[in-house]
Structures are given as C-alpha cells and as structure tokens.
Amino acid sequence: MPLPEKPKKLDHSQLQKLTEMHKNYYDQNERKDFEKARRFFSGNFWSGAAQATETRSSLLASKNIIYAIGDTAISSLLGPNPQCAAVPRNPAAMKMAPHINGLMEYLFDTNRMRRRSAIAMTDAVLCSRGVFKTSWSKAEDRPLVRALNPSSVFFDLSVRDSDDIRYWLEATAIPWSEFKKRVEAGRYDIPISDVTPDRYPRWMSPDGDLNDASKTLSMSKWVTVWEYYDRTNGKVC
C-alpha cells in the first residue's frame, strides 16, 4: 500500500485565511476569559471609579481565589529548585551520564528555567495552556527557551493530542526599525512599500489593555509578523 502524500504547502492567501480564522476564534471564544483571569490574578480587574461595596467585596474574593490557585500550583508542582537527571540505558551511556547532567544543569541555569516554568504554569492555570519555544542561538551556541504568551500562539484545532498538532502559528510584534533591518537582510521576502506600521496590538497585551508601563510601546511604530510552523512538511513561513 503506498504511503499517503504529505499535505501541500499553503500559499499566501491560504495562510492569510488561516491566521484570520484563528484570530477570530480567539477574539470570540477565549480572549475575554484570558483577560479577565489575568486581571483577577494580578489584582487589576477594577479600575476607574470605586464600585459598590457589596459587589466589589464579592468579586475581590474571586480574585483572591484565582491568585491562590495559581500560587498553589506553582509551589506544589514546580518546587523551589527543579532539576533533571539523565537515565542511562546501557554501560556506555552510564559513563556519559555525569557529562549529560552537567550540560542539562547548565542549560537550565542559563535559561532560568525555574522562572520561565513558573510563567508557563501560571499561563496554564489562567489560560488553559502554557507554551515554551526553543530556538538556537548562534552567538551563544546553545538553545534558548522562552515562555510565550498564549494569546499570541495558535495551533491545529482539529486534534485532541498535542503530538498530533500539524502546525503552529505565532504572532510577534516587531519594532518598525527592526522589521526594516530584517527585510534588508533578506529574512522576510516582502517589499517595504507593502507594509504599513501601526501601534502596538492591544490584543497582544497580557491583560488586554495598555497600562502605564506598556503605553510607552504605543509611542513607537510596530509591525505584526505571523510565523507559520508546518510540522508535517518541516517548513517555517
């Protein structure tokens, strides 16, 4: 029996429709819940004029419960100093185990995995998923691990198991000056004249709003770049 052919690579119009579909799904089904949970967790749900005492007290209790759930999850599941250890499967591997352990501990320390794991676990409690992204640094000659914002990461909605995900989409806001440098360096195959910079996307802000600290982002021009990771064909667009 012949093996099934791999799905063909999506063209520009298909990728645009795919990103719009995921963005619309997020706006209609997840965004409100994500932002509400984050505001409760950080204590920023109420803003502006003071609310009625009775209503305010009841909702403040909900806010404290959400924080307690997240804090308990981190302290119970993560621990103060997470570590990893190699499990050798043969005599040759047993000799290399100390070297592998040293390498993994070095990578854990340089990537500050305790802090990043706490961020991802908080995201998992508040947004139902935490996402790590690992890339390779040529300058430092080591893998880099980042905890991504779940609001800007989308994946194949037709699967029930993470191992079956066929593609990932990541939205990244890049400063206009940096974007032009990347185009000039050949990283993006698009004419500069076809791109119009804009303010920092509000929907990519952690709590859905631009607070005093993040309002400075709007003083610069930004470009939202979508990266498409095709796991089936091993391609990045």
Backbone as JSON, one array per atom type, in Angstrom:
{
  "sequence": "MPLPEKPKKLDHSQLQKLTEMHKNYYDQNERKDFEKARRFFSGNFWSGAAQATETRSSLLASKNIIYAIGDTAISSLLGPNPQCAAVPRNPAAMKMAPHINGLMEYLFDTNRMRRRSAIAMTDAVLCSRGVFKTSWSKAEDRPLVRALNPSSVFFDLSVRDSDDIRYWLEATAIPWSEFKKRVEAGRYDIPISDVTPDRYPRWMSPDGDLNDASKTLSMSKWVTVWEYYDRTNGKVC",
  "N": [[0.85, -1.19, 0.0], [0.68, 2.18, -0.94], [2.31, 4.97, 0.66], [0.59, 7.71, 2.22], [0.47, 10.94, 0.68], [2.24, 13.88, 1.7], [0.63, 16.81, 3.02], [0.2, 19.63, 0.86], [2.2, 22.62, 0.72], [0.95, 25.62, 2.13], [-0.29, 28.45, 0.33], [0.14, 32.07, 0.05], [-2.41, 33.36, 0.27], [-3.94, 31.36, 1.47], [-2.62, 31.05, 3.91], [-3.14, 33.57, 5.0], [-5.94, 33.46, 5.32], [-6.01, 31.41, 7.19], [-4.7, 32.52, 9.44], [-6.48, 34.63, 10.01], [-8.76, 33.17, 10.65], [-7.97, 31.86, 13.04], [-7.41, 34.09, 14.66], [-9.95, 35.32, 14.8], [-11.37, 33.27, 16.07], [-10.07, 33.25, 18.54], [-10.71, 35.86, 19.48], [-13.5, 35.63, 19.77], [-13.96, 33.44, 21.43], [-12.02, 33.0, 23.45], [-10.51, 35.24, 24.31], [-11.78, 37.1, 26.09], [-12.1, 35.61, 28.45], [-9.42, 34.94, 29.03], [-8.28, 37.5, 29.51], [-9.82, 38.41, 31.66], [-9.23, 36.54, 33.69], [-6.49, 37.0, 34.01], [-6.44, 39.64, 34.91], [-7.81, 39.42, 37.34], [-5.98, 37.74, 38.67], [-3.67, 39.34, 38.86], [-4.63, 41.42, 40.32], [-5.73, 43.64, 39.11], [-8.29, 43.97, 38.16], [-10.33, 45.77, 38.79], [-10.77, 49.13, 37.88], [-10.62, 52.72, 37.6], [-13.53, 54.52, 38.69], [-14.71, 53.98, 42.06], [-16.34, 50.95, 42.98], [-19.58, 49.61, 43.92], [-19.86, 48.71, 47.35], [-20.78, 46.14, 48.22], [-20.88, 44.55, 45.85], [-18.24, 44.81, 45.01], [-16.78, 43.58, 47.08], [-17.57, 40.89, 46.9], [-16.55, 40.14, 44.39], [-13.86, 40.62, 44.72], [-13.18, 38.55, 46.37], [-13.29, 36.43, 44.58], [-11.15, 37.11, 42.94], [-8.97, 36.79, 44.72], [-9.14, 34.05, 45.12], [-8.45, 33.02, 42.61], [-5.78, 33.87, 42.45], [-4.73, 32.41, 44.57], [-5.08, 29.79, 43.66], [-3.33, 29.74, 41.43], [-0.86, 30.34, 42.68], [-0.61, 28.19, 44.44], [-0.45, 26.07, 42.64], [2.04, 26.54, 41.43], [3.86, 26.37, 43.61], [3.37, 23.76, 44.5], [3.63, 21.99, 42.29], [5.89, 22.76, 40.86], [8.1, 23.4, 42.56], [10.96, 24.59, 44.51], [13.5, 24.39, 43.3], [13.82, 23.12, 40.49], [15.15, 20.26, 38.84], [16.93, 18.15, 36.5], [17.75, 14.81, 35.45], [19.93, 12.51, 33.85], [19.03, 9.34, 32.5], [20.66, 6.57, 32.16], [20.8, 3.95, 29.69], [22.46, 1.92, 28.95], [25.78, 0.49, 29.41], [27.7, 2.19, 28.12], [26.33, 4.61, 27.97], [26.06, 5.1, 30.66], [28.57, 5.95, 31.46], [28.67, 8.43, 30.31], [26.73, 9.83, 31.63], [27.3, 11.71, 33.85], [28.37, 13.88, 32.4], [26.24, 14.58, 30.72], [24.35, 15.29, 32.64], [25.62, 17.55, 33.73], [25.61, 19.26, 31.49], [22.82, 19.6, 31.06], [22.06, 20.84, 33.47], [23.49, 23.19, 33.2], [22.18, 24.34, 30.98], [19.65, 24.63, 32.08], [20.18, 26.55, 34.04], [21.21, 28.76, 32.56], [19.03, 29.38, 30.99], [17.25, 30.12, 32.88], [15.21, 28.4, 33.96], [13.53, 27.87, 36.12], [12.17, 30.27, 36.65], [10.97, 30.75, 34.14], [9.43, 28.46, 33.89], [7.61, 28.87, 35.95], [6.21, 31.04, 34.9], [5.04, 29.85, 32.62], [3.48, 27.91, 33.86], [1.7, 29.47, 35.32], [0.36, 30.64, 33.17], [-0.85, 28.31, 32.21], [-2.69, 27.78, 34.23], [-4.32, 30.09, 34.17], [-5.0, 30.44, 31.46], [-5.43, 27.98, 30.38], [-3.39, 26.77, 28.98], [0.16, 26.48, 28.71], [3.05, 27.61, 27.04], [6.14, 26.73, 25.69], [8.92, 27.87, 23.78], [11.61, 26.8, 21.92], [14.65, 27.76, 20.59], [17.67, 28.17, 18.61], [20.67, 29.72, 19.54], [23.05, 31.23, 17.68], [25.05, 32.98, 18.38], [25.55, 32.49, 21.12], [25.79, 29.79, 21.07], [24.0, 27.79, 21.99], [20.86, 26.32, 23.1], [17.92, 28.36, 23.33], [15.32, 29.06, 25.52], [12.02, 30.13, 25.73], [9.13, 31.41, 27.39], [6.13, 31.64, 25.92], [3.51, 34.03, 25.18], [0.3, 32.88, 25.61], [-1.8, 34.08, 24.27], [-0.87, 34.85, 21.83], [-0.21, 32.64, 20.39], [-1.15, 30.03, 18.3], [-2.72, 26.96, 17.24], [-3.25, 23.8, 15.54], [-6.6, 23.15, 15.54], [-8.02, 20.84, 15.25], [-7.2, 18.58, 16.57], [-6.8, 16.33, 19.37], [-4.69, 15.53, 20.86], [-1.52, 16.7, 21.77], [0.7, 15.75, 20.4], [-0.22, 15.3, 17.88], [-0.49, 17.68, 16.6], [-0.45, 19.59, 13.69], [0.45, 22.05, 12.81], [1.76, 25.24, 13.93], [1.03, 28.6, 14.83], [2.46, 31.74, 15.32], [2.17, 34.97, 16.54], [3.98, 37.92, 16.4], [4.99, 41.04, 17.59], [6.96, 43.44, 16.12], [9.35, 46.05, 16.32], [9.23, 48.81, 14.06], [11.66, 49.76, 12.97], [13.37, 47.56, 13.43], [12.07, 45.65, 11.91], [12.44, 46.62, 9.28], [15.2, 46.31, 9.07], [15.37, 43.54, 9.1], [14.06, 42.87, 6.74], [15.77, 44.04, 4.87], [17.96, 42.44, 5.31], [17.13, 40.13, 4.18], [15.51, 38.32, 5.52], [12.73, 38.44, 5.47], [10.63, 38.07, 2.78], [9.37, 40.44, 1.33], [8.22, 43.49, -0.04], [9.14, 46.63, 1.37], [7.45, 48.76, 0.88], [4.95, 47.64, 0.82], [4.13, 47.31, 3.38], [2.58, 48.61, 6.24], [3.28, 50.29, 9.14], [1.98, 50.2, 12.54], [0.27, 50.97, 15.66], [1.15, 49.36, 18.8], [-0.27, 46.13, 19.06], [-3.3, 45.86, 20.76], [-4.58, 43.51, 21.51], [-2.54, 41.75, 21.98], [-1.46, 42.45, 24.35], [-0.79, 41.45, 27.72], [-3.0, 41.63, 29.6], [-4.98, 42.54, 27.99], [-5.14, 45.25, 27.84], [-3.53, 48.44, 27.63], [-1.44, 49.3, 30.01], [0.07, 51.73, 32.29], [2.81, 51.15, 32.12], [3.1, 49.71, 29.72], [2.09, 51.47, 27.87], [4.01, 53.0, 26.77], [4.89, 51.55, 24.65], [3.23, 52.19, 22.57], [4.23, 54.52, 21.65], [6.0, 54.05, 19.69], [6.3, 52.74, 16.33], [4.95, 49.7, 15.11], [5.12, 46.37, 13.7], [3.12, 43.63, 13.0], [4.03, 40.35, 12.84], [3.4, 37.2, 11.48], [4.28, 33.92, 12.12], [4.5, 30.79, 10.62], [4.58, 27.49, 11.46], [5.09, 24.57, 10.02], [4.62, 21.43, 10.85], [4.21, 19.05, 9.56], [5.44, 19.15, 7.01], [7.86, 20.14, 7.76], [8.55, 22.87, 7.57], [9.02, 26.45, 7.82], [7.27, 29.44, 7.7]],
  "CA": [[0.0, 0.0, 0.0], [1.52, 3.39, -0.99], [2.17, 5.89, 1.78], [-0.15, 8.93, 1.86], [1.29, 12.1, 0.39], [2.2, 14.96, 2.67], [-0.16, 17.95, 2.56], [0.96, 20.64, 0.15], [2.48, 23.86, 1.43], [-0.07, 26.63, 1.92], [0.17, 29.66, -0.32], [-0.04, 33.28, 0.84], [-3.83, 33.61, 0.55], [-4.41, 30.34, 2.42], [-2.06, 31.4, 5.22], [-3.88, 34.73, 5.48], [-7.24, 32.98, 5.79], [-5.79, 30.61, 8.39], [-4.43, 33.43, 10.56], [-7.72, 35.34, 10.32], [-9.65, 32.23, 11.32], [-7.52, 31.67, 14.42], [-7.57, 35.35, 15.38], [-11.38, 35.48, 15.05], [-11.75, 32.28, 17.08], [-9.55, 33.73, 19.82], [-11.5, 37.02, 19.9], [-14.87, 35.27, 20.08], [-14.12, 32.33, 22.38], [-11.02, 32.88, 24.51], [-9.86, 36.48, 24.73], [-12.43, 37.69, 27.25], [-11.79, 34.79, 29.63], [-7.99, 35.09, 29.32], [-8.01, 38.82, 30.07], [-10.47, 38.51, 32.97], [-8.47, 35.74, 34.65], [-5.21, 37.66, 34.26], [-6.67, 40.83, 35.73], [-8.1, 38.96, 38.7], [-4.76, 37.2, 39.25], [-2.73, 40.42, 39.16], [-5.27, 42.43, 41.16], [-6.02, 44.84, 38.31], [-9.58, 43.86, 37.48], [-11.08, 47.01, 38.99], [-10.07, 50.36, 37.55], [-11.54, 53.85, 37.48], [-14.31, 54.89, 39.87], [-14.95, 52.92, 43.05], [-17.57, 50.2, 42.75], [-20.43, 49.41, 45.1], [-19.13, 47.92, 48.34], [-21.22, 44.74, 48.26], [-20.43, 43.88, 44.63], [-16.78, 44.81, 44.99], [-16.29, 42.6, 48.05], [-17.8, 39.54, 46.41], [-15.67, 39.84, 43.28], [-12.49, 40.59, 45.22], [-12.96, 37.2, 46.87], [-12.99, 35.6, 43.41], [-9.79, 37.45, 42.52], [-8.03, 36.16, 45.62], [-9.18, 32.61, 44.89], [-7.67, 32.74, 41.41], [-4.36, 34.0, 42.78], [-4.37, 31.29, 45.44], [-4.97, 28.59, 42.83], [-2.09, 29.82, 40.66], [0.3, 30.28, 43.57], [-0.53, 26.82, 44.95], [0.02, 25.2, 41.56], [3.49, 26.74, 41.24], [4.61, 25.86, 44.77], [3.17, 22.32, 44.67], [4.05, 21.2, 41.14], [7.18, 23.17, 40.33], [9.15, 23.27, 43.55], [11.88, 25.73, 44.56], [14.72, 24.23, 42.5], [13.64, 21.96, 39.59], [16.36, 19.72, 38.22], [16.72, 16.98, 35.66], [18.85, 13.85, 35.55], [20.0, 11.54, 32.76], [18.75, 7.95, 32.86], [21.42, 5.75, 31.21], [20.16, 2.7, 29.29], [23.47, 0.91, 28.66], [27.04, 0.85, 30.08], [28.35, 3.35, 27.5], [25.58, 5.8, 28.37], [26.3, 5.33, 32.09], [29.81, 6.71, 31.58], [28.41, 9.8, 29.85], [25.67, 10.43, 32.43], [27.71, 12.94, 34.55], [28.53, 14.97, 31.44], [24.9, 14.99, 30.29], [23.74, 16.01, 33.77], [26.24, 18.88, 33.8], [25.12, 20.06, 30.37], [21.43, 19.96, 31.29], [22.01, 21.82, 34.55], [23.97, 24.46, 32.63], [21.11, 24.89, 30.16], [18.57, 25.06, 32.99], [20.58, 27.78, 34.71], [21.34, 29.88, 31.62], [17.7, 29.73, 30.5], [16.42, 30.49, 34.03], [14.04, 27.57, 33.75], [12.6, 27.96, 37.25], [11.32, 31.45, 36.44], [10.16, 30.57, 32.94], [8.45, 27.42, 34.18], [6.57, 29.49, 36.76], [5.39, 31.84, 33.99], [4.25, 28.94, 31.79], [2.48, 27.25, 34.7], [0.67, 30.47, 35.57], [-0.43, 30.7, 31.94], [-1.66, 27.09, 32.12], [-3.8, 27.93, 35.17], [-5.22, 31.18, 33.79], [-5.38, 30.39, 30.04], [-5.61, 26.57, 29.99], [-2.21, 26.23, 28.3], [1.43, 27.18, 28.79], [3.78, 27.29, 25.81], [7.57, 27.01, 25.59], [9.51, 27.86, 22.43], [13.05, 26.6, 21.97], [15.38, 28.1, 19.37], [19.12, 28.03, 18.78], [21.43, 30.96, 19.47], [24.36, 31.06, 17.07], [26.03, 33.8, 19.1], [25.88, 31.85, 22.38], [25.99, 28.37, 20.79], [23.19, 27.0, 22.93], [19.42, 26.52, 22.91], [17.24, 29.4, 24.1], [13.96, 28.67, 25.85], [11.19, 31.26, 26.13], [7.72, 31.14, 27.69], [5.37, 32.52, 25.04], [2.19, 34.49, 25.59], [-0.7, 32.02, 24.96], [-2.7, 34.88, 23.44], [-0.28, 35.08, 20.51], [0.18, 31.35, 19.83], [-2.31, 29.27, 17.85], [-2.33, 25.66, 16.72], [-4.26, 22.99, 14.86], [-7.74, 22.96, 16.43], [-8.72, 19.59, 14.93], [-6.58, 17.44, 17.26], [-7.03, 16.2, 20.81], [-3.4, 15.21, 21.46], [-0.51, 17.67, 21.33], [1.63, 15.11, 19.46], [-0.82, 15.26, 16.55], [-0.61, 19.04, 16.05], [0.2, 19.67, 12.38], [1.07, 23.35, 12.59], [1.68, 26.29, 14.94], [1.08, 29.99, 14.37], [2.89, 32.67, 16.37], [2.13, 36.39, 16.18], [5.02, 38.67, 17.09], [5.05, 42.47, 17.27], [8.35, 43.82, 15.92], [9.51, 47.48, 16.04], [9.33, 49.13, 12.64], [13.07, 49.85, 12.6], [13.91, 46.21, 13.39], [11.45, 44.95, 10.79], [13.11, 47.06, 8.06], [16.52, 45.67, 9.04], [15.21, 42.12, 8.74], [13.72, 42.81, 5.31], [17.02, 44.34, 4.14], [18.86, 41.29, 5.46], [16.58, 39.01, 3.43], [14.74, 37.38, 6.34], [11.35, 38.48, 5.03], [10.55, 38.32, 1.33], [8.23, 41.33, 1.11], [8.66, 44.88, -0.23], [8.84, 47.54, 2.47], [6.34, 49.63, 0.49], [3.69, 46.92, 1.01], [3.88, 47.17, 4.82], [2.25, 49.86, 6.94], [3.4, 50.09, 10.59], [0.84, 50.66, 13.33], [0.51, 50.94, 17.1], [1.29, 48.02, 19.37], [-1.59, 45.49, 19.09], [-3.86, 45.76, 22.1], [-4.96, 42.14, 21.83], [-1.36, 41.01, 22.38], [-1.09, 42.85, 25.7], [-1.13, 40.35, 28.62], [-4.33, 41.72, 30.2], [-5.9, 43.11, 27.02], [-5.16, 46.71, 27.92], [-2.2, 49.04, 27.72], [-1.3, 50.01, 31.28], [1.04, 52.83, 32.26], [4.13, 50.67, 31.71], [3.11, 49.28, 28.33], [1.65, 52.53, 26.97], [5.19, 53.51, 26.07], [5.02, 50.78, 23.41], [2.48, 52.85, 21.51], [4.96, 55.69, 21.17], [6.76, 53.61, 18.53], [5.55, 52.03, 15.31], [5.17, 48.26, 15.18], [4.61, 45.51, 12.63], [2.76, 42.3, 13.5], [4.52, 39.3, 11.95], [2.89, 35.87, 11.76], [5.18, 32.83, 11.72], [3.76, 29.54, 10.44], [5.45, 26.33, 11.63], [4.46, 23.4, 9.42], [5.28, 20.24, 11.4], [4.08, 17.93, 8.62], [6.44, 19.28, 5.96], [9.12, 20.63, 8.31], [8.79, 24.18, 6.99], [8.66, 27.65, 8.58], [6.91, 30.53, 6.77]],
  "C": [[0.89, 1.25, 0.0], [1.26, 4.29, 0.2], [1.41, 7.13, 1.34], [0.8, 10.09, 1.63], [1.15, 13.15, 1.48], [1.34, 16.1, 2.14], [0.73, 18.99, 1.89], [1.12, 21.9, 1.0], [1.41, 24.9, 1.11], [0.51, 27.84, 1.21], [-0.2, 30.88, 0.54], [-1.5, 33.52, 1.22], [-4.39, 32.61, 1.54], [-3.88, 30.62, 3.82], [-2.79, 32.6, 5.83], [-5.24, 34.33, 6.03], [-7.1, 32.2, 7.09], [-5.54, 31.5, 9.61], [-5.68, 34.2, 10.97], [-8.7, 34.44, 11.05], [-9.27, 32.05, 12.79], [-7.7, 32.94, 15.25], [-9.04, 35.58, 15.72], [-11.86, 34.5, 16.12], [-11.3, 32.73, 18.46], [-10.39, 34.9, 20.34], [-12.88, 36.62, 20.4], [-14.99, 34.27, 21.21], [-13.16, 32.34, 23.57], [-10.55, 34.21, 25.09], [-10.47, 37.05, 26.01], [-12.08, 36.93, 28.52], [-10.32, 34.92, 30.02], [-7.73, 36.41, 30.05], [-8.63, 38.96, 31.47], [-9.67, 37.75, 34.02], [-7.14, 36.41, 34.99], [-5.38, 38.89, 35.13], [-7.02, 40.45, 37.17], [-6.81, 38.51, 39.38], [-3.8, 38.3, 39.68], [-3.33, 41.51, 40.03], [-5.63, 43.7, 40.43], [-7.39, 44.79, 37.64], [-10.38, 45.15, 37.59], [-10.22, 48.21, 38.63], [-11.09, 51.48, 37.44], [-12.27, 54.11, 38.78], [-14.54, 53.69, 40.77], [-16.29, 52.27, 42.79], [-18.35, 50.08, 44.05], [-19.75, 48.43, 46.05], [-19.5, 46.45, 48.3], [-20.71, 43.97, 47.04], [-18.93, 43.76, 44.62], [-16.23, 43.73, 45.92], [-16.44, 41.18, 47.52], [-16.84, 39.19, 45.28], [-14.2, 39.85, 43.71], [-12.17, 39.22, 45.81], [-12.62, 36.27, 45.72], [-11.57, 35.85, 42.92], [-8.77, 36.75, 43.39], [-7.99, 34.65, 45.45], [-8.34, 32.24, 43.67], [-6.18, 32.85, 41.69], [-3.9, 32.82, 43.63], [-4.2, 30.0, 44.64], [-3.65, 28.6, 42.05], [-0.86, 29.69, 41.53], [0.49, 28.88, 44.13], [-0.01, 25.87, 43.89], [1.53, 25.32, 41.38], [4.28, 26.11, 42.38], [4.5, 24.34, 44.91], [3.76, 21.5, 43.53], [5.45, 21.53, 40.65], [8.31, 22.99, 41.33], [10.13, 24.42, 43.48], [13.08, 25.61, 43.63], [14.59, 23.01, 41.59], [14.95, 21.55, 38.93], [15.99, 18.55, 37.32], [17.94, 16.07, 35.79], [18.77, 12.88, 34.39], [19.73, 10.15, 33.3], [19.46, 7.05, 31.84], [20.73, 4.41, 30.95], [21.17, 1.6, 28.95], [24.77, 1.36, 29.33], [27.73, 2.07, 29.48], [27.66, 4.65, 27.92], [25.83, 6.13, 29.84], [27.57, 6.16, 32.3], [29.59, 8.17, 31.22], [27.4, 10.53, 30.73], [26.12, 11.69, 33.19], [27.87, 14.13, 33.61], [27.17, 15.5, 30.97], [24.2, 15.76, 31.39], [24.3, 17.42, 33.88], [25.75, 19.79, 32.7], [23.69, 20.52, 30.61], [21.28, 20.98, 32.41], [22.48, 23.18, 34.07], [22.87, 25.13, 31.81], [19.94, 25.36, 31.01], [18.92, 26.4, 33.62], [20.61, 28.96, 33.74], [19.99, 30.32, 31.06], [16.74, 30.13, 31.63], [15.09, 29.73, 34.0], [13.05, 27.61, 34.91], [11.63, 29.13, 37.04], [10.42, 31.27, 35.23], [9.1, 29.49, 33.13], [7.3, 27.97, 35.02], [5.64, 30.33, 35.89], [4.48, 30.94, 33.17], [3.17, 28.24, 32.61], [1.36, 28.21, 35.07], [-0.24, 30.63, 34.36], [-1.36, 29.49, 31.83], [-2.87, 27.18, 33.06], [-4.81, 28.95, 34.67], [-5.78, 31.02, 32.38], [-5.51, 28.97, 29.5], [-4.43, 26.01, 29.2], [-0.99, 27.13, 28.56], [2.3, 26.7, 27.64], [5.25, 27.69, 25.96], [7.98, 27.01, 24.12], [11.01, 27.78, 22.58], [13.66, 26.9, 20.61], [16.88, 27.98, 19.65], [19.8, 29.38, 18.6], [22.8, 30.67, 18.87], [25.43, 31.82, 17.85], [26.5, 33.11, 20.38], [26.1, 30.35, 22.25], [25.27, 27.49, 21.81], [21.72, 27.23, 22.63], [18.89, 27.62, 23.83], [15.79, 28.98, 24.29], [13.2, 29.9, 26.32], [9.78, 30.76, 26.44], [6.88, 32.13, 26.9], [4.03, 32.91, 25.65], [1.14, 33.63, 24.88], [-1.65, 32.78, 24.06], [-2.17, 35.06, 22.03], [0.17, 33.79, 19.84], [-1.07, 30.54, 19.51], [-1.84, 27.96, 17.23], [-3.52, 24.95, 16.11], [-5.4, 22.66, 15.83], [-8.46, 21.62, 16.23], [-8.2, 18.39, 15.7], [-6.92, 17.47, 18.75], [-5.73, 15.92, 21.57], [-2.35, 16.16, 20.91], [0.48, 17.06, 20.34], [1.09, 15.11, 18.03], [-0.97, 16.65, 15.92], [0.2, 19.14, 14.76], [0.92, 21.0, 12.15], [0.89, 24.24, 13.83], [1.71, 27.64, 14.25], [1.5, 30.86, 15.55], [2.86, 34.09, 15.83], [3.13, 37.14, 17.05], [4.99, 40.12, 16.64], [6.51, 42.9, 17.25], [8.42, 45.33, 15.68], [9.76, 47.72, 14.55], [10.78, 49.17, 12.17], [13.7, 48.46, 12.49], [13.35, 45.43, 12.21], [12.15, 45.34, 9.47], [14.49, 46.43, 7.94], [16.4, 44.21, 8.61], [14.86, 41.96, 7.27], [14.98, 43.05, 4.48], [18.01, 43.18, 4.21], [18.35, 40.05, 4.75], [15.8, 38.01, 4.25], [13.28, 37.32, 5.94], [11.31, 38.88, 3.56], [9.29, 39.14, 1.04], [8.76, 42.75, 0.91], [8.26, 45.77, 0.95], [7.62, 48.4, 2.16], [4.98, 48.97, 0.7], [3.29, 46.81, 2.48], [3.64, 48.54, 5.43], [2.36, 49.63, 8.45], [2.21, 50.69, 11.33], [1.23, 50.66, 14.8], [0.64, 49.51, 17.59], [-0.09, 47.38, 19.51], [-2.12, 45.33, 20.51], [-4.16, 44.32, 22.48], [-3.77, 41.28, 22.24], [-0.84, 41.43, 23.75], [-1.56, 41.78, 26.68], [-2.53, 40.42, 29.21], [-5.34, 42.38, 29.27], [-5.97, 44.61, 27.03], [-3.74, 47.21, 28.01], [-2.1, 49.86, 29.01], [-0.21, 51.07, 31.17], [2.41, 52.39, 31.76], [4.17, 50.34, 30.23], [2.62, 50.34, 27.36], [2.82, 53.13, 26.2], [5.42, 52.77, 24.76], [4.34, 51.48, 22.25], [3.17, 54.11, 21.0], [5.81, 55.35, 19.95], [5.82, 52.92, 17.54], [5.95, 50.55, 15.31], [4.61, 47.56, 13.95], [4.32, 44.14, 13.24], [3.15, 41.26, 12.45], [3.96, 37.95, 12.41], [3.89, 34.84, 11.24], [4.4, 31.53, 11.72], [4.75, 28.38, 10.48], [4.7, 25.09, 11.16], [5.19, 22.15, 9.89], [5.22, 19.07, 10.43], [5.18, 17.96, 7.57], [7.78, 19.8, 6.46], [9.52, 21.98, 7.75], [8.38, 25.3, 7.96], [8.42, 28.76, 7.57], [6.7, 31.82, 7.56]]
}
